[in-house]
PDB file of C-alpha atoms in Angstrom:
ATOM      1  CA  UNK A   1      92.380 127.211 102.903  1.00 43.00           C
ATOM      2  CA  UNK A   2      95.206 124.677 103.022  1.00 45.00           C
ATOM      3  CA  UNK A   3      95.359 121.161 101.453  1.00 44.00           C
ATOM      4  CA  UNK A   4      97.152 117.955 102.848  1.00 42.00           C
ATOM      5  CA  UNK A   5      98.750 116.025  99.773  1.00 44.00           C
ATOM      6  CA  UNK A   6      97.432 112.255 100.391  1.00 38.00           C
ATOM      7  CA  UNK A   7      98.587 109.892 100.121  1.00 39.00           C
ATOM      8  CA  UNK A   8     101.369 111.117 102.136  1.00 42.00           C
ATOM      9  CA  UNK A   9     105.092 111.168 101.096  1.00 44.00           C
ATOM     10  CA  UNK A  10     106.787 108.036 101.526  1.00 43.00           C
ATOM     11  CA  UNK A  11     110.048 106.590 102.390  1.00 43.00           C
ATOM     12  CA  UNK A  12     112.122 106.666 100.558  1.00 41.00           C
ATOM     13  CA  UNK A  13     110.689 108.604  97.508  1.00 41.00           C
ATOM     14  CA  UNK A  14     107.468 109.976  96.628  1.00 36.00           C
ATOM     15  CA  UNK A  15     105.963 106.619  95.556  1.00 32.00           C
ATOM     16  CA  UNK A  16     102.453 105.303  95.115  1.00 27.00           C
ATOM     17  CA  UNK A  17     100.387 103.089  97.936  1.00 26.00           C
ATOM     18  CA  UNK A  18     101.577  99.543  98.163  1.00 23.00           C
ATOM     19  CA  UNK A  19      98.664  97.405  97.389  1.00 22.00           C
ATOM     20  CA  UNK A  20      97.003  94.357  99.444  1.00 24.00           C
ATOM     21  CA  UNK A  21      99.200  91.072  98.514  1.00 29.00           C
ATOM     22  CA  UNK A  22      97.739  87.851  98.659  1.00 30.00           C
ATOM     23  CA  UNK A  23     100.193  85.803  98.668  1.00 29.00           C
ATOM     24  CA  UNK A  24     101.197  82.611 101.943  1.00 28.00           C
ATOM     25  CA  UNK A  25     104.671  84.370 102.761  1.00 31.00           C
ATOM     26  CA  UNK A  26     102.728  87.475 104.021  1.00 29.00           C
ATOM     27  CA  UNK A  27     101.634  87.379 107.386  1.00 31.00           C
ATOM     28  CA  UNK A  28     100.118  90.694 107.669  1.00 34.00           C
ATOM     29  CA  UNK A  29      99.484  92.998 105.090  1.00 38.00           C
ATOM     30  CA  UNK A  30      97.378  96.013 104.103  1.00 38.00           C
ATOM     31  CA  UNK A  31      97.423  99.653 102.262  1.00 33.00           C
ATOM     32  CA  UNK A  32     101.424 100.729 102.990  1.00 42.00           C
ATOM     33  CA  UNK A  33     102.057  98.004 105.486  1.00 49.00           C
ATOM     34  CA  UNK A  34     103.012  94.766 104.439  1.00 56.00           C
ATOM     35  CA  UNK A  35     104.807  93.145 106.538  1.00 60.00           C
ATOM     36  CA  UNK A  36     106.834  89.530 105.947  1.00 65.00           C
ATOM     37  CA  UNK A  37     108.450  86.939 108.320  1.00 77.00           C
ATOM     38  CA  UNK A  38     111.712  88.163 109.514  1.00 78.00           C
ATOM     39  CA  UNK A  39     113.398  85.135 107.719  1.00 86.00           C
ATOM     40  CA  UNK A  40     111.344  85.620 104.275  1.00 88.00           C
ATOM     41  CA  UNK A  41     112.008  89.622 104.033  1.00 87.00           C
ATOM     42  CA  UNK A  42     115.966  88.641 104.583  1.00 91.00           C
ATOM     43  CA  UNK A  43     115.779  86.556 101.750  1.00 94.00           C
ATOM     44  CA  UNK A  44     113.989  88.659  99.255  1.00 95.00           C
ATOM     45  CA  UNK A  45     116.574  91.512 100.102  1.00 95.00           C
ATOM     46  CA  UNK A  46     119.111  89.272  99.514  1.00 96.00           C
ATOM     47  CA  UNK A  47     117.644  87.997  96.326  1.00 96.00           C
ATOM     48  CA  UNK A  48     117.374  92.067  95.342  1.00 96.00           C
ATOM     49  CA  UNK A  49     121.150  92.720  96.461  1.00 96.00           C
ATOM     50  CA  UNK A  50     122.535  89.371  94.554  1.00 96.00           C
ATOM     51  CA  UNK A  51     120.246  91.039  91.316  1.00 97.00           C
ATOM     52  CA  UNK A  52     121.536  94.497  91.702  1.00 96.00           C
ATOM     53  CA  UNK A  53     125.097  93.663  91.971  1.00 96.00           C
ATOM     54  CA  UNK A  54     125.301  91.761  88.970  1.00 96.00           C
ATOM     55  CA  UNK A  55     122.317  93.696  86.751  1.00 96.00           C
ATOM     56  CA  UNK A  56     124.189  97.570  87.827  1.00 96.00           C
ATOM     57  CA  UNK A  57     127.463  96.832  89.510  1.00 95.00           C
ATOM     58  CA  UNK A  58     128.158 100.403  88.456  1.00 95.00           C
ATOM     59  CA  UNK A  59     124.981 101.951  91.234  1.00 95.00           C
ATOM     60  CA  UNK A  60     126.792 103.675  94.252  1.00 95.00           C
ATOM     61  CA  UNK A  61     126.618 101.458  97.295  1.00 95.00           C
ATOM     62  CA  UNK A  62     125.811 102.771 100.874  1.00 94.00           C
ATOM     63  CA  UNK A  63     123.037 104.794 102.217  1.00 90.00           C
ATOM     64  CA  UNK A  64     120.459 104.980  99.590  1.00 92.00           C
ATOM     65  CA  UNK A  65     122.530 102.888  97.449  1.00 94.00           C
ATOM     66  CA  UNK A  66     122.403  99.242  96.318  1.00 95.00           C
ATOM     67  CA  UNK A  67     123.237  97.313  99.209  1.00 95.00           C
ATOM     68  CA  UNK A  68     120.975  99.604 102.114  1.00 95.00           C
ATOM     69  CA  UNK A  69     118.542  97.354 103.654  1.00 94.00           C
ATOM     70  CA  UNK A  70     115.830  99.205 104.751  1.00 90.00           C
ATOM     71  CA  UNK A  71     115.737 100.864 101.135  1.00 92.00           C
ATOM     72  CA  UNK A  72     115.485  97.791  99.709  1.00 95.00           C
ATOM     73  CA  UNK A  73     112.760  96.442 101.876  1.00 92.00           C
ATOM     74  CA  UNK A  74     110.556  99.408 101.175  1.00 90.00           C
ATOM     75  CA  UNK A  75     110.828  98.898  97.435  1.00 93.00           C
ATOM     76  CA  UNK A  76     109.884  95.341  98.013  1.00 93.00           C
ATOM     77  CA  UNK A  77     106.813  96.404  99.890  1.00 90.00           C
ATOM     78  CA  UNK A  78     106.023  98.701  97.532  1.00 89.00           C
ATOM     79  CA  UNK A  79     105.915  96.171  94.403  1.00 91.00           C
ATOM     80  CA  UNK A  80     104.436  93.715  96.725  1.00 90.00           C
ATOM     81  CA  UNK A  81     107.396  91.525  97.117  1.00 92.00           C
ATOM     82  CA  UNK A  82     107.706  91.071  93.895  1.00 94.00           C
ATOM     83  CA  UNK A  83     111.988  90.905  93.369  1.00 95.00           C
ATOM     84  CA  UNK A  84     111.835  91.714  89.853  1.00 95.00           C
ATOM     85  CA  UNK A  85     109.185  94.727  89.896  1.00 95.00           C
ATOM     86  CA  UNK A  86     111.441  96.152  92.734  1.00 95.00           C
ATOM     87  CA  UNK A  87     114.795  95.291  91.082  1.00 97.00           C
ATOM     88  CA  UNK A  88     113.421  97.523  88.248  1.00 96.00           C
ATOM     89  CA  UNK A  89     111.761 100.129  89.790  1.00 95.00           C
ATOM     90  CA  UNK A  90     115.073 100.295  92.676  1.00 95.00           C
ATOM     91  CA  UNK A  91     117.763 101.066  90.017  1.00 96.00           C
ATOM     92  CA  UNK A  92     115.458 103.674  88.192  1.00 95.00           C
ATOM     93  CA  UNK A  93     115.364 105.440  91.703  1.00 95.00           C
ATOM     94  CA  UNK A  94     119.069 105.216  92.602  1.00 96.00           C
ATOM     95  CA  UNK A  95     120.415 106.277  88.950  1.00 96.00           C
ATOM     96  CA  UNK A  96     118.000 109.203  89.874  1.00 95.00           C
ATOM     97  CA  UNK A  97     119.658 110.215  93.189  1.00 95.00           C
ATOM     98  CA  UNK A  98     122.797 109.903  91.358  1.00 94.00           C
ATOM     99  CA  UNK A  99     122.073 112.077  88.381  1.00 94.00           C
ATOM    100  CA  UNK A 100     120.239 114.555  90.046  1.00 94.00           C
ATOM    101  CA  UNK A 101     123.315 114.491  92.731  1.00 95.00           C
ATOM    102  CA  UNK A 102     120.792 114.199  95.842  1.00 94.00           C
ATOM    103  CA  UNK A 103     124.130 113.646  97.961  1.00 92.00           C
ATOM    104  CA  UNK A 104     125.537 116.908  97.547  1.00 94.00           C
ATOM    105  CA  UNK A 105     122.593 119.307  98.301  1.00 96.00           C
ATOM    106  CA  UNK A 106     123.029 121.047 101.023  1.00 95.00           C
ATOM    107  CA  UNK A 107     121.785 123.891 103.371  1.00 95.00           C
ATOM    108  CA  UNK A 108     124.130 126.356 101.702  1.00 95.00           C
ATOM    109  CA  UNK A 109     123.036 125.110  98.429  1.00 93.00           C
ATOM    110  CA  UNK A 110     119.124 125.549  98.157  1.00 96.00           C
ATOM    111  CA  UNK A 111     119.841 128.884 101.180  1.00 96.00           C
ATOM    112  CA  UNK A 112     118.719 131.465  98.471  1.00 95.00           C
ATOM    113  CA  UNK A 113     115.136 129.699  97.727  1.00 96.00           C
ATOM    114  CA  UNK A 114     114.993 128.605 101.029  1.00 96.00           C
ATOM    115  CA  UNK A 115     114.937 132.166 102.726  1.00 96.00           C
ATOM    116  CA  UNK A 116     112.066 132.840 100.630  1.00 95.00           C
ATOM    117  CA  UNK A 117     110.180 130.798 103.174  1.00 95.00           C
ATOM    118  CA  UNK A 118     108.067 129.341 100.118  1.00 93.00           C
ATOM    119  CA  UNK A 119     108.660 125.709 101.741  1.00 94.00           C
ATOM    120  CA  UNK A 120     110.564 124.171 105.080  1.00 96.00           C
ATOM    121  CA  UNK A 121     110.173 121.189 107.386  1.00 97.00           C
ATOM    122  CA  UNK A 122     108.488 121.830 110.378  1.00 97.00           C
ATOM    123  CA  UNK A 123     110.093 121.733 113.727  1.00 96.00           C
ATOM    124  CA  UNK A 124     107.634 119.319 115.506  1.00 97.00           C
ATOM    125  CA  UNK A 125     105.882 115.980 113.547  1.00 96.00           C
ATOM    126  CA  UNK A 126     101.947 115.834 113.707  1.00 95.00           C
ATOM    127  CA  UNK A 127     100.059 114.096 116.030  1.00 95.00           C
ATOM    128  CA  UNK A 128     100.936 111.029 114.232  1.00 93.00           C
ATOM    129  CA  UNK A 129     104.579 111.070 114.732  1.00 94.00           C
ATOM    130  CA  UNK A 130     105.550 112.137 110.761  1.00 93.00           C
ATOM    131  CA  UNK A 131     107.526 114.868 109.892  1.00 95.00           C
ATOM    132  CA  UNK A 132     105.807 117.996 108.247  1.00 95.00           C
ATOM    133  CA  UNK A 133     106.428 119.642 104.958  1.00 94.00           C
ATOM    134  CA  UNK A 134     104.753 122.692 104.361  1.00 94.00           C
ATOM    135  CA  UNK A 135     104.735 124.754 101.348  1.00 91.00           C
ATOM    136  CA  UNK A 136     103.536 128.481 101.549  1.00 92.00           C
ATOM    137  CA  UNK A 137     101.836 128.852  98.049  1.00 88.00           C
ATOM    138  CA  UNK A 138     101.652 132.613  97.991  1.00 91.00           C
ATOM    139  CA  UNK A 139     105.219 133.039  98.647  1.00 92.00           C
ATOM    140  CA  UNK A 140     106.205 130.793  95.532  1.00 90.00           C
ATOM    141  CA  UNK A 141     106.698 132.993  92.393  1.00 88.00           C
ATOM    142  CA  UNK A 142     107.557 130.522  89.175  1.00 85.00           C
ATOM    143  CA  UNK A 143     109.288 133.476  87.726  1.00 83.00           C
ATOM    144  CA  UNK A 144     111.705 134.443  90.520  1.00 89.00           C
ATOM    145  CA  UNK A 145     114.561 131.232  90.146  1.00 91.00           C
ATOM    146  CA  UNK A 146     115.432 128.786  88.058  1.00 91.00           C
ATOM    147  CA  UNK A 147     112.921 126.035  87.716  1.00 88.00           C
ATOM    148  CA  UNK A 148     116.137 123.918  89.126  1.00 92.00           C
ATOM    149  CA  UNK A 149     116.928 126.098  91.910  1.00 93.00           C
ATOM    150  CA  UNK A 150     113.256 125.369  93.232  1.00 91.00           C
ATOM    151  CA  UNK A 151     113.733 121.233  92.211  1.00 92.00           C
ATOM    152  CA  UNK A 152     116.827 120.882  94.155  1.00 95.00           C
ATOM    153  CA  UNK A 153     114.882 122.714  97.371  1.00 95.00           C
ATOM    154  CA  UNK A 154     112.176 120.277  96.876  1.00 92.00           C
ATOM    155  CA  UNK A 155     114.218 117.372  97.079  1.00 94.00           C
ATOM    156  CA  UNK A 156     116.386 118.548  99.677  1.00 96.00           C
ATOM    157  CA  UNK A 157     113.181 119.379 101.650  1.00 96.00           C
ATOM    158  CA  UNK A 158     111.862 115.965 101.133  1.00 94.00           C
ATOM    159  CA  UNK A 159     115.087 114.352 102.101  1.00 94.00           C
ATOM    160  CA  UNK A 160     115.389 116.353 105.411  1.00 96.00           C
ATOM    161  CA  UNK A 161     112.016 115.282 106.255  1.00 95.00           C
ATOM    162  CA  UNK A 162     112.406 111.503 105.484  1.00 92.00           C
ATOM    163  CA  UNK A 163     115.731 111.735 107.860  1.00 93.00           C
ATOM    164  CA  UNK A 164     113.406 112.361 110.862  1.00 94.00           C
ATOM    165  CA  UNK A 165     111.175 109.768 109.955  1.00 91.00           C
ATOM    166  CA  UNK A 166     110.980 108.157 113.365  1.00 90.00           C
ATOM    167  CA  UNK A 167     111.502 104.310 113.774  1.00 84.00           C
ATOM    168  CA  UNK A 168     108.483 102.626 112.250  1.00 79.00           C
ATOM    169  CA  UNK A 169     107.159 105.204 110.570  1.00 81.00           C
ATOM    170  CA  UNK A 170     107.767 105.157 106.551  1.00 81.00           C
ATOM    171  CA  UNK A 171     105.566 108.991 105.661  1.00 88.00           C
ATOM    172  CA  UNK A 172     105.870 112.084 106.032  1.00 91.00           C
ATOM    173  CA  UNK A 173     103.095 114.413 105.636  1.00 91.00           C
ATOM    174  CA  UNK A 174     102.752 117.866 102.895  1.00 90.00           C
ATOM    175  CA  UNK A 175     101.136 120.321 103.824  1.00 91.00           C
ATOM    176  CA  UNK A 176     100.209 123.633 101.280  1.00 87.00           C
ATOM    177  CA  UNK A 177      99.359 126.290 102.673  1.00 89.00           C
ATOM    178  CA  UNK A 178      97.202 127.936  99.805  1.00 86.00           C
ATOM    179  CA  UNK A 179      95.736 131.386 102.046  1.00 88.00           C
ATOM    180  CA  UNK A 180      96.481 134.610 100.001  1.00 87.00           C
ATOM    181  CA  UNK A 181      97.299 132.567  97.108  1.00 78.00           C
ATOM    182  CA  UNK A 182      97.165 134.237  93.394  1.00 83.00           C
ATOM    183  CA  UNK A 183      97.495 133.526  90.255  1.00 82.00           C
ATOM    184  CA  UNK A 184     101.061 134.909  89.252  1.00 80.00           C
ATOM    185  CA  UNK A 185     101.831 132.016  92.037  1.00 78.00           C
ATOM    186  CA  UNK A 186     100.412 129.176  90.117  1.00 78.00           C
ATOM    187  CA  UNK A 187     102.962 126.436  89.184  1.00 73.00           C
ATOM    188  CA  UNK A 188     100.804 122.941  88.458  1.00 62.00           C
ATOM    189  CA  UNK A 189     104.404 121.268  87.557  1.00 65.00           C
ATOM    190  CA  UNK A 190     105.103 121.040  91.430  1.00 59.00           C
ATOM    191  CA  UNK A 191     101.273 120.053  92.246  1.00 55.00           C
ATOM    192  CA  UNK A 192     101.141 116.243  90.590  1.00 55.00           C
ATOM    193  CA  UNK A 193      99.472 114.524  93.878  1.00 56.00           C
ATOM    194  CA  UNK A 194      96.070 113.484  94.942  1.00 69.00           C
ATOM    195  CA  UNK A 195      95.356 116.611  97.374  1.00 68.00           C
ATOM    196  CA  UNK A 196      92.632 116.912 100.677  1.00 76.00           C
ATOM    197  CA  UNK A 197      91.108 119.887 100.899  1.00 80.00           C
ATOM    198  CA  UNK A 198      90.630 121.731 104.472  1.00 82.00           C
ATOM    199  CA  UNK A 199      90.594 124.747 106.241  1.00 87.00           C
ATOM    200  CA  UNK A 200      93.559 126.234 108.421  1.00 88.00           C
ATOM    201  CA  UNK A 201      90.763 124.955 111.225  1.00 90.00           C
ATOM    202  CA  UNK A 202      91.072 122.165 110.171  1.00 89.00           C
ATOM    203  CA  UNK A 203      95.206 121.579 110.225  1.00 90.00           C
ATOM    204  CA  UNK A 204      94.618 122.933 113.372  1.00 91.00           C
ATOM    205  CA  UNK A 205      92.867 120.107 115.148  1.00 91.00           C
ATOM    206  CA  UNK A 206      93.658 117.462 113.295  1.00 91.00           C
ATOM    207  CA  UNK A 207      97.282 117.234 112.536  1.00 92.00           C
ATOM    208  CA  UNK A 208      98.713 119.120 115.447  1.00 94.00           C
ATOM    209  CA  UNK A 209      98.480 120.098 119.069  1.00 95.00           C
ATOM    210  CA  UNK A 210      98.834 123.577 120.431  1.00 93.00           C
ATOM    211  CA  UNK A 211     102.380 123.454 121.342  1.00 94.00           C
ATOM    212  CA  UNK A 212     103.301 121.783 117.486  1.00 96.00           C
ATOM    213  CA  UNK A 213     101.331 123.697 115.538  1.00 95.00           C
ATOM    214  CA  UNK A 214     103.138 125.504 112.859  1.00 93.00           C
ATOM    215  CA  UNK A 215     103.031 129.614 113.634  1.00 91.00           C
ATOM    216  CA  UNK A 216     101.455 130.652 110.300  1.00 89.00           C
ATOM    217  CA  UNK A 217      98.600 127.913 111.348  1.00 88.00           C
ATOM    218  CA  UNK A 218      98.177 129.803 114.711  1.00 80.00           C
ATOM    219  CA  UNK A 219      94.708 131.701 115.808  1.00 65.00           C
TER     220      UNK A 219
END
């Protein structure tokens, strides 16, 4: 058995599904894709910049800082254009990154919990173009590192997987791989998402074609 976490990971954290707006300045919108005029969504990123600069002068800048674009936009989606909600909810996120010191994770970093081969980011997307995560449950034992070691492999999973996201796309999909699982390899702190149930048959024909399926997925 294997289960797809849904709703899928999004760009650019693990957030919740944007809602339907009703509101004149959208022009299309539904469940993760709202979508504004070109010259309203410059303005409300603007309006979030202008906020953030003077509210936490002191947040990095850059890439997944105050002042990156496309980070901004998605927060505004995601709080349905409202500049406040996503003003608050932004500088929560990037203190985050900061504290936690997402920047400086690295390959060589997470390599010990990596090799155990608990969790990686598949070579090929699925059939709809987003990355792959997939974590092999019965090779996860609580016990065996650090609760931190395992965090910082986590989020530098998640943030190799959102830098293949593919122009367009804002998800990435989780896959757990729960065959041969026990219970000395139960750890419900890493398991906090609304999960789909299905069988390796399943991930099979659904997700992937023969020549992207993951190997542990094969007949």
């Amino acid at each position: 058995m294997a289960l797809r976490l849904c709703p899928s990971f999004s760009h650019p954290l693990i957030a919740s599904s944007v809602s339907v707006g009703n509101t004149s300045r959208i022009r299309r919108c539904s469940i993760r894709n709202c979508i504004l005029e070109p010259n309203e969504s410059r303005k409300l990123v603007l309006e979030v910049k202008e906020k953030l600069e003077k509210e936490y002068p002191s947040l990095p800048l850059g890439r997944n800082g105050r002042d990156d674009d496309d980070m901004i936009l998605w927060f505004l989606k995601d709080r349905r254009f409202s500049v406040e909600e996503a003003v608050s909810k932004l500088s929560k996120a990037i203190k985050w990154r900061q504290e936690f010191g997402v920047s400086e994770l690295s390959e060589e970093n997470v390599k010990a919990v990596a090799q155990t081969g608990k969790a990686y980011v598949h070579d090929f997307p699925d059939v709809d173009g987003r990355p792959v995560l997939v974590v092999v449950g019965s090779k996860h034992v609580p016990l065996e590192f650090d609760p931190s070691d395992d965090e910082k492999l986590c989020v530098f999973l998640l943030e190799k997987a959102l830098s293949r996201l593919p122009t367009g796309k804002e998800q990435i999909i989780g896959i757990v791989d729960l065959r041969g699982f026990r219970t000395e390899n139960a750890d419900l702190k890493f398991l906090t998402f609304l999960v789909k149930f299905c069988s390796a048959e399943s991930v099979r024909k659904e997700y992937f074609t023969p020549e992207t399926l993951p190997a542990s997925f094969g007949d």
